Tab-separated table of C-alpha atoms in Angstrom:
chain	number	residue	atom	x	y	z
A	1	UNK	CA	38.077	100.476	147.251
A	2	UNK	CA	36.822	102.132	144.197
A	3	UNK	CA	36.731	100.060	140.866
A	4	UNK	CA	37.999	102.138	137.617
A	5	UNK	CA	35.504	100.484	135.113
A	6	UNK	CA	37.291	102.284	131.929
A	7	UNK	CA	40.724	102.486	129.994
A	8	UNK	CA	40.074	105.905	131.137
A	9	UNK	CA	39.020	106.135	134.366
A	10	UNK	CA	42.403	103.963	135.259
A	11	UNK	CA	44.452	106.674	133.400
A	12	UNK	CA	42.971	109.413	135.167
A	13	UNK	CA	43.237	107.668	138.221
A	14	UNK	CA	46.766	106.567	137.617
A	15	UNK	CA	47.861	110.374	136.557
A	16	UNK	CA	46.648	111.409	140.148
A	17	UNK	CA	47.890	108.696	142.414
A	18	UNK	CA	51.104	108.298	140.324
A	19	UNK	CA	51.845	111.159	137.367
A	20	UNK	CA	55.645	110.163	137.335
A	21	UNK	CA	55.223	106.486	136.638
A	22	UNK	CA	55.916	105.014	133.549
A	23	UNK	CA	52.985	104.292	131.421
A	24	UNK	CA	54.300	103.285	128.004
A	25	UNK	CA	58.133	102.610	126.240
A	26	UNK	CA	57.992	102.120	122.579
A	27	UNK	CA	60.865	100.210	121.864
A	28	UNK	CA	63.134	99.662	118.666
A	29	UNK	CA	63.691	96.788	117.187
A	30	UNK	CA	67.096	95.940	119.576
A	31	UNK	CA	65.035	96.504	122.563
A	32	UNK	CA	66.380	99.826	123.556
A	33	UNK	CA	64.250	102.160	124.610
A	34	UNK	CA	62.832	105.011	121.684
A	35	UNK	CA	60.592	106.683	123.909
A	36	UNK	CA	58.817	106.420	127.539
A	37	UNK	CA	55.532	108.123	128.659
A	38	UNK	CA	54.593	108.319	132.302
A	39	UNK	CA	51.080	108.539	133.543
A	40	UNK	CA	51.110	112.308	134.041
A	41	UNK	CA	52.207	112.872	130.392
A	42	UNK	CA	49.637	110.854	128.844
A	43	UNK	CA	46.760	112.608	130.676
A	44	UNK	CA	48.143	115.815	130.234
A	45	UNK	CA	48.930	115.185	126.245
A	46	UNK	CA	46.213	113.470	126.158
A	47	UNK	CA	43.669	116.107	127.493
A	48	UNK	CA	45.498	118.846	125.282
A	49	UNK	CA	44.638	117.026	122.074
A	50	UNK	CA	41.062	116.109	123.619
A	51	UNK	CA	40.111	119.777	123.586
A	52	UNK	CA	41.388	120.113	120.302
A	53	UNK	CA	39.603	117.403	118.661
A	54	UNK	CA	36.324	118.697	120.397
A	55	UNK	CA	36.235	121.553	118.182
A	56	UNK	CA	36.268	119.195	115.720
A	57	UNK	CA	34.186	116.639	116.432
A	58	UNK	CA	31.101	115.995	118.471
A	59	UNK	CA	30.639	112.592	121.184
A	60	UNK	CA	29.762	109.603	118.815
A	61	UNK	CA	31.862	110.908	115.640
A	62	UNK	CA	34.210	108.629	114.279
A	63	UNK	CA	38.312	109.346	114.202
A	64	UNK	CA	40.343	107.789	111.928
A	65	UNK	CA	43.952	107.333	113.905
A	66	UNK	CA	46.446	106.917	111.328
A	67	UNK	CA	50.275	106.692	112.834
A	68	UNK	CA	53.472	104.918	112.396
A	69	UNK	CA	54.101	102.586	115.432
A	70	UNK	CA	54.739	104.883	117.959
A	71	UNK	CA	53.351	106.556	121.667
A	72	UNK	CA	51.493	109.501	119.649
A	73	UNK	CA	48.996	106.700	118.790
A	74	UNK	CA	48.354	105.882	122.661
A	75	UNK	CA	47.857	109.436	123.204
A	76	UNK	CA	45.540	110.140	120.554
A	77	UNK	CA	43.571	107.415	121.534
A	78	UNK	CA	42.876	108.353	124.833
A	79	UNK	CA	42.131	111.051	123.262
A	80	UNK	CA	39.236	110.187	121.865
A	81	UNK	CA	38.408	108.333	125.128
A	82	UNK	CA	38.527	111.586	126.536
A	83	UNK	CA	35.755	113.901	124.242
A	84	UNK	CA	33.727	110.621	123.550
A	85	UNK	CA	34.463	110.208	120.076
A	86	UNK	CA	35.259	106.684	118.326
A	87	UNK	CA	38.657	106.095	117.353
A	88	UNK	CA	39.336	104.231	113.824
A	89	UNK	CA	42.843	102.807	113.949
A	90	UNK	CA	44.246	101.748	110.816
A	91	UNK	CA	47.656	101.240	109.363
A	92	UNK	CA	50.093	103.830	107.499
A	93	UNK	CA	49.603	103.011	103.995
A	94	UNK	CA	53.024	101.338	102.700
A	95	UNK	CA	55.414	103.161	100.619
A	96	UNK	CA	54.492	102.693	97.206
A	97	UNK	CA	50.911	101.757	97.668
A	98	UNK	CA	47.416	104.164	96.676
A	99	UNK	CA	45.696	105.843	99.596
A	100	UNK	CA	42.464	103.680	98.245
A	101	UNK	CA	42.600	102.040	101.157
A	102	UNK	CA	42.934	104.112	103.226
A	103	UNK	CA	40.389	106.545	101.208
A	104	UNK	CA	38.181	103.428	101.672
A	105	UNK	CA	38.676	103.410	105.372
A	106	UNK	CA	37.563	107.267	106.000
A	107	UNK	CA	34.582	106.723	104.058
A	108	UNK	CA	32.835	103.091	105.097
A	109	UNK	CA	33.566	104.791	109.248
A	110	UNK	CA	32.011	108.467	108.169
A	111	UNK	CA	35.007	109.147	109.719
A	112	UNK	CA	35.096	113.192	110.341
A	113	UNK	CA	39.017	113.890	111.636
A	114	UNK	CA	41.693	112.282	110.642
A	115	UNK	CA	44.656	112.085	113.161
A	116	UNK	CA	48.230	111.794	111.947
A	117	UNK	CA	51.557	112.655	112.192
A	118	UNK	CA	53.406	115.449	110.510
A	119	UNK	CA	55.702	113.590	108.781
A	120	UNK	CA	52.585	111.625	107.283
A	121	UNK	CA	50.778	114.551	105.781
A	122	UNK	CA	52.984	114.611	102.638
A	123	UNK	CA	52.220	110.767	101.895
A	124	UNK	CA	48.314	110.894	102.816
């Protein structure tokens, strides 16, 4: 029996032997379930986003990852698995607060993407 050695390798091999299997729920505060991923959608949102973000970036470049709590973070990060490049999760700067920080962040990593959500963009 083969040994997956990587986050990733176990993905991809868990999108083959079992695509409809959940992955991932994010859940809300009650415990109710906000949303679900199965293996197959996380390598195939994953992958789309990968070839994206290689136009982007090159293998070694850093990514800052900047996302409410929420599954599009577990995509993004695999993909940056997935091109080679080094994903720099940080928090969501709080409401009211400078982007310093953040500002801060993307600078000390030479980070060269930044990966958000679209309901972030106005706030960043």
């Amino acid at each position: 029996m083969e040994i997956d050695s990587t986050i990733l390798d176990r993905v991809n091999r868990w999108a083959l032997d079992r695509p409809d299997q959940r992955a991932f729920t994010f859940l809300r505060e009650d415990g109710s379930e906000r949303e679900t991923l199965t293996f197959g959608d996380v390598s195939r949102r994953a992958y789309l986003l990968a070839q994206q973000l290689a136009e982007l970036a090159k293998p070694g470049d850093r990514v800052l990852l900047v996302f409410d709590p929420s599954l599009s973070f577990v995509e993004s990060f695999v993909a940056c698995l997935m091109c080679g490049v080094i994903a720099v999760p940080t928090a969501v700067p709080l409401y009211g607060q400078s982007a310093e920080r953040l500002a801060a962040i993307a600078k000390n990593s030479s980070a060269r993407v930044v990966l958000t959500q679209t309901k972030l963009l106005p706030s960043l």
